[in-house]
Tab-separated table of C-alpha atoms in Angstrom:
chain	number	residue	atom	x	y	z
A	249	MET	CA	147.763	113.159	-38.013
A	250	GLU	CA	147.592	114.430	-34.482
A	251	VAL	CA	151.206	115.717	-33.103
A	252	SER	CA	152.420	114.595	-29.777
A	253	ASP	CA	153.592	117.140	-27.089
A	254	SER	CA	155.760	114.445	-25.464
A	255	VAL	CA	158.817	112.357	-26.550
A	256	VAL	CA	160.478	109.678	-24.599
A	257	ILE	CA	164.246	109.319	-24.967
A	258	ILE	CA	165.664	105.876	-24.637
A	259	PRO	CA	169.499	105.367	-24.761
A	260	THR	CA	170.470	101.918	-26.150
A	261	TYR	CA	173.689	99.903	-26.150
A	262	ASN	CA	173.041	95.987	-27.043
A	263	GLU	CA	169.182	96.074	-26.375
A	264	LYS	CA	167.883	93.816	-29.177
A	265	GLU	CA	166.257	91.692	-26.488
A	266	ASN	CA	164.089	94.580	-25.422
A	267	ILE	CA	163.967	97.548	-27.869
A	268	ALA	CA	161.174	96.379	-30.059
A	269	ALA	CA	158.872	95.471	-27.117
A	270	ILE	CA	159.565	98.591	-25.079
A	271	ILE	CA	158.683	100.736	-28.210
A	272	ASP	CA	155.493	98.796	-28.848
A	273	ALA	CA	154.705	99.412	-25.189
A	274	VAL	CA	154.961	103.138	-25.366
A	275	MET	CA	152.972	102.983	-28.858
A	276	ASN	CA	150.351	101.464	-27.105
A	277	LEU	CA	149.559	103.727	-24.106
A	278	PRO	CA	146.363	105.544	-23.744
A	279	ARG	CA	147.810	109.061	-24.753
A	280	LYS	CA	150.353	109.811	-27.627
A	281	PHE	CA	154.124	109.693	-26.857
A	282	ASP	CA	156.581	109.583	-29.407
A	283	VAL	CA	160.082	107.695	-28.781
A	284	LEU	CA	163.543	109.015	-29.656
A	285	VAL	CA	166.260	106.178	-29.365
A	286	ILE	CA	169.843	107.208	-29.075
A	287	ASP	CA	171.867	104.042	-30.053
A	288	ASP	CA	175.730	104.046	-29.491
A	289	GLY	CA	176.776	102.000	-32.070
A	290	SER	CA	175.331	98.544	-30.675
A	291	PRO	CA	177.126	95.671	-32.542
A	292	ASP	CA	173.984	93.470	-31.702
A	293	GLY	CA	171.783	95.183	-34.277
A	294	THR	CA	169.479	97.296	-31.840
A	295	ALA	CA	169.511	100.158	-34.448
A	296	SER	CA	168.179	97.581	-37.191
A	297	ILE	CA	165.299	96.805	-34.962
A	298	VAL	CA	164.223	100.384	-34.333
A	299	ARG	CA	164.545	101.214	-38.099
A	300	ASP	CA	162.136	98.644	-38.371
A	301	LYS	CA	159.645	100.044	-35.799
A	302	MET	CA	160.189	103.526	-37.601
A	303	LYS	CA	158.074	101.942	-40.535
A	304	GLN	CA	155.638	100.461	-38.351
A	305	TYR	CA	155.109	103.649	-36.423
A	306	THR	CA	155.562	106.384	-39.190
A	307	GLY	CA	156.536	109.905	-37.658
A	308	ARG	CA	156.296	108.502	-33.943
A	309	VAL	CA	159.778	106.428	-33.684
A	310	HIS	CA	163.083	108.063	-34.155
A	311	LEU	CA	166.502	107.139	-33.924
A	312	VAL	CA	170.042	109.098	-33.547
A	313	GLU	CA	172.819	106.622	-34.007
A	314	ARG	CA	176.206	107.509	-32.474
A	315	THR	CA	179.786	105.730	-33.510
A	316	GLY	CA	180.442	104.289	-30.129
A	317	LYS	CA	179.774	104.352	-26.296
A	318	LEU	CA	179.848	107.861	-25.386
A	319	GLY	CA	178.242	107.641	-22.150
A	320	LEU	CA	174.660	107.804	-20.649
A	321	GLY	CA	174.771	111.831	-20.204
A	322	THR	CA	175.922	112.955	-23.630
A	323	ALA	CA	173.305	110.664	-24.962
A	324	TYR	CA	170.373	112.343	-23.091
A	325	ILE	CA	171.773	115.736	-24.134
A	326	THR	CA	171.740	114.774	-27.577
A	327	GLY	CA	168.165	113.811	-27.226
A	328	PHE	CA	167.176	116.857	-25.297
A	329	LYS	CA	169.163	119.284	-27.944
A	330	TRP	CA	167.137	116.706	-30.526
A	331	ALA	CA	163.515	117.645	-28.737
A	332	LEU	CA	164.197	121.501	-28.454
A	333	GLU	CA	164.598	121.775	-31.940
A	334	ARG	CA	161.170	120.590	-32.357
A	335	PRO	CA	158.586	123.046	-30.859
A	336	HIS	CA	155.759	120.689	-30.665
A	337	TYR	CA	157.254	118.697	-27.692
A	338	GLU	CA	156.341	120.121	-24.384
A	339	TYR	CA	157.013	117.103	-22.204
A	340	ILE	CA	160.763	115.123	-22.577
A	341	PHE	CA	161.199	111.858	-21.002
A	342	GLU	CA	164.163	109.811	-19.792
A	343	MET	CA	163.545	106.218	-19.851
A	344	ASP	CA	165.711	102.895	-19.636
A	345	ALA	CA	165.105	100.429	-22.486
A	346	ASP	CA	165.170	96.867	-20.415
A	347	PHE	CA	161.755	97.596	-18.885
A	348	SER	CA	163.107	98.225	-15.180
A	349	HIS	CA	160.803	101.159	-15.825
A	350	ASN	CA	157.505	100.453	-16.350
A	351	PRO	CA	156.033	102.394	-19.542
A	352	ASN	CA	152.639	102.399	-18.063
A	353	ASP	CA	154.183	105.098	-15.408
A	354	LEU	CA	154.895	107.512	-18.030
A	355	MET	CA	151.325	108.416	-17.541
A	356	ALA	CA	151.862	109.431	-14.183
A	357	LEU	CA	154.858	111.273	-14.943
A	358	TYR	CA	153.151	113.269	-17.646
A	359	LYS	CA	150.006	114.030	-15.133
A	360	ALA	CA	152.625	115.413	-12.602
A	361	CYS	CA	153.782	118.041	-15.245
A	362	ALA	CA	150.813	118.575	-17.483
A	363	GLU	CA	148.249	118.809	-14.829
A	364	GLU	CA	149.710	119.185	-11.355
A	365	GLY	CA	152.218	122.021	-11.893
A	366	ALA	CA	155.531	120.182	-11.740
A	367	ASP	CA	158.345	121.398	-14.013
A	368	MET	CA	160.111	118.010	-13.324
A	369	SER	CA	158.518	114.672	-12.349
A	370	ILE	CA	160.752	111.746	-11.106
A	371	GLY	CA	159.963	108.029	-10.894
A	372	SER	CA	160.879	107.495	-7.449
A	373	ARG	CA	162.264	104.391	-6.058
A	374	TYR	CA	162.225	105.682	-2.442
A	375	LEU	CA	159.280	108.005	-2.044
A	376	THR	CA	157.261	105.265	-0.226
A	377	GLY	CA	159.907	102.989	1.345
A	378	VAL	CA	161.899	100.990	-1.135
A	379	ASN	CA	160.204	99.777	-4.089
A	380	VAL	CA	162.995	97.852	-6.007
A	381	VAL	CA	162.642	94.165	-7.314
A	382	ASN	CA	164.936	91.732	-7.990
A	383	TRP	CA	168.245	93.703	-6.946
A	384	PRO	CA	170.649	91.909	-4.697
A	385	MET	CA	170.407	93.540	-1.148
A	386	GLY	CA	173.797	94.829	-1.113
A	387	ARG	CA	173.034	96.870	-4.205
A	388	VAL	CA	169.776	98.146	-2.983
A	389	LEU	CA	171.244	99.524	0.131
A	390	MET	CA	174.329	101.008	-1.799
A	391	SER	CA	171.600	102.934	-4.005
A	392	TYR	CA	169.248	103.845	-1.219
A	393	TYR	CA	172.026	105.341	1.054
A	394	ALA	CA	173.921	106.869	-2.156
A	395	SER	CA	170.450	108.614	-2.673
A	396	ALA	CA	170.164	109.839	0.985
A	397	TYR	CA	173.759	110.910	0.844
A	398	VAL	CA	173.155	113.174	-2.087
A	399	ARG	CA	170.328	114.560	-0.544
A	400	ILE	CA	172.044	115.541	2.458
A	401	ILE	CA	174.909	117.060	0.790
A	402	THR	CA	172.987	119.268	-1.899
A	403	ARG	CA	169.804	119.754	0.372
A	404	MET	CA	167.684	118.690	-2.542
A	405	PRO	CA	164.171	117.753	-1.419
A	406	VAL	CA	164.396	114.847	-3.537
A	407	ARG	CA	164.361	111.359	-2.147
A	408	ASP	CA	165.746	109.476	-5.201
A	409	THR	CA	168.303	111.541	-6.686
A	410	THR	CA	169.935	108.949	-8.933
A	411	ALA	CA	166.497	108.266	-10.639
A	412	GLY	CA	166.844	107.837	-14.417
A	413	PHE	CA	162.999	107.901	-15.374
A	414	VAL	CA	162.174	111.541	-15.334
A	415	CYS	CA	160.000	113.914	-17.217
A	416	TYR	CA	160.931	117.330	-18.090
A	417	THR	CA	159.031	120.247	-19.138
A	418	ARG	CA	160.295	122.295	-22.111
A	419	ARG	CA	161.045	125.290	-20.280
A	420	VAL	CA	163.523	123.489	-17.713
A	421	LEU	CA	165.619	122.051	-20.481
A	422	ALA	CA	165.507	125.377	-22.662
A	423	THR	CA	166.782	127.090	-19.332
A	424	LEU	CA	169.408	124.475	-17.973
A	425	PRO	CA	172.850	125.216	-19.552
A	426	LEU	CA	173.278	121.706	-21.183
A	427	ASP	CA	176.614	122.418	-22.561
A	428	ASN	CA	177.990	122.792	-18.995
A	429	ILE	CA	176.621	119.541	-17.836
A	430	ARG	CA	179.807	117.718	-16.606
A	431	PHE	CA	178.938	114.292	-15.454
A	432	LYS	CA	178.767	111.422	-18.113
A	433	GLY	CA	177.561	108.371	-16.308
A	434	TYR	CA	174.905	107.933	-13.651
A	435	ALA	CA	175.931	110.976	-11.841
A	436	PHE	CA	174.434	112.866	-14.822
A	437	GLN	CA	171.200	112.078	-12.965
A	438	ILE	CA	171.997	113.792	-9.917
A	439	GLU	CA	173.667	116.902	-11.806
A	440	MET	CA	170.399	117.246	-13.917
A	441	LYS	CA	168.266	117.199	-10.980
A	442	PHE	CA	170.517	119.379	-8.870
A	443	THR	CA	170.593	122.124	-11.532
A	444	THR	CA	166.967	121.940	-11.862
A	445	TYR	CA	166.367	122.711	-8.243
A	446	LYS	CA	169.274	125.421	-8.273
A	447	CYS	CA	167.332	127.152	-11.129
A	448	GLY	CA	164.278	127.353	-9.047
A	449	PHE	CA	161.913	124.876	-10.778
A	450	LYS	CA	159.199	122.634	-8.981
A	451	ILE	CA	160.010	119.287	-8.612
A	452	LYS	CA	157.706	116.530	-7.888
A	453	GLU	CA	158.433	112.746	-7.138
A	454	VAL	CA	155.692	110.145	-8.372
A	455	PRO	CA	156.113	106.567	-6.877
A	456	ILE	CA	156.849	103.662	-8.778
A	457	ILE	CA	158.237	99.852	-8.756
A	458	PHE	CA	161.572	99.536	-10.429
A	459	VAL	CA	162.287	95.889	-11.616
A	460	ASN	CA	165.678	94.964	-12.342
A	461	ARG	CA	166.339	93.989	-16.081
A	462	VAL	CA	164.860	90.297	-17.089
A	463	LEU	CA	166.884	90.323	-20.689
A	464	GLY	CA	169.899	91.651	-21.722
A	465	THR	CA	173.360	92.940	-19.605
A	466	SER	CA	173.091	95.407	-17.011
A	467	LYS	CA	175.293	98.494	-17.556
A	468	MET	CA	175.375	99.265	-13.808
A	469	SER	CA	178.738	99.033	-11.809
A	470	SER	CA	180.073	100.143	-8.270
A	471	GLY	CA	182.013	102.394	-10.216
A	472	ILE	CA	179.162	104.305	-11.349
A	473	PHE	CA	177.951	104.613	-7.638
A	474	SER	CA	181.283	105.867	-6.501
A	475	GLU	CA	181.225	108.722	-9.475
A	476	ALA	CA	177.849	109.627	-7.785
A	477	VAL	CA	179.027	109.923	-4.166
A	478	PHE	CA	182.365	111.583	-4.689
A	479	GLY	CA	181.099	113.584	-7.905
A	480	VAL	CA	178.151	115.408	-5.517
A	481	ILE	CA	181.087	117.006	-3.564
A	482	ARG	CA	182.466	118.669	-6.202
A	483	LEU	CA	178.598	119.515	-7.549
A	484	LYS	CA	177.980	121.218	-4.297
A	485	VAL	CA	180.957	123.270	-3.525
A	486	SER	CA	181.084	124.465	-7.443
A	487	SER	CA	177.687	125.802	-6.900
A	488	TRP	CA	178.892	128.173	-4.461
A	489	PHE	CA	180.824	129.945	-7.243
A	490	LYS	CA	178.322	129.792	-9.999
A	491	LYS	CA	174.793	131.675	-10.958
A	492	PHE	CA	172.296	129.588	-11.875
A	493	PRO	CA	169.762	130.794	-14.877
A	494	ARG	CA	166.442	131.502	-13.508
A	495	TYR	CA	163.453	130.774	-15.823
A	496	ASP	CA	161.335	134.001	-16.293
A	497	SER	CA	157.694	132.917	-16.556
A	498	SER	CA	156.685	136.348	-18.115
A	499	LYS	CA	158.116	135.225	-21.303
A	500	SER	CA	156.296	131.746	-21.615
């Protein structure tokens, strides 16, 4: 059986309306992507649905079950470490379960890293304007200006700093000090991009259209954005006093 070089990490909490369909969508893409679901003890039976999909797509769908809601950041860190333990995965993706990220865009994120030389590729809502569908205007403005604010403070050349649709090359995750990533909410996305940038990796944004979830309940709140806004100041200040690891390409 052909082994995939890519795995898509999908954190879940109460996503029974979406999880089967999102897995099917990834499995049916023109190139082979595996899926790893990190479920935080969903009481709605999300994990049971994933186990059924594991039987349907033997060896391609995987599940890690955790005991409760432990945070988005720790879910992804768990997934990253799981992927790094399996040396055939060269490309590790973050994606939401609710179809706000179009699975078809995995192909473009993959191409940016595998063919165009990026170390990290980002599915960007703000690269070509504001490409967000079905969000209230207040939330669009909050997200857009929060991302602009983060860009100004950190000096990162990234327009969508809070994006959660990302491809990492293996060398990025092997270099980053994952145990030192502090944020657990959506500021986690900022910290991962900032750390990748400070470690000297090449980041490329790919334009996507973000569509607000149709099924299930959103996990977003104003507190998430305030964490991003205030946390980024601490992130920037602390960077003045730390040494970031640099990737040694001669060892690859």
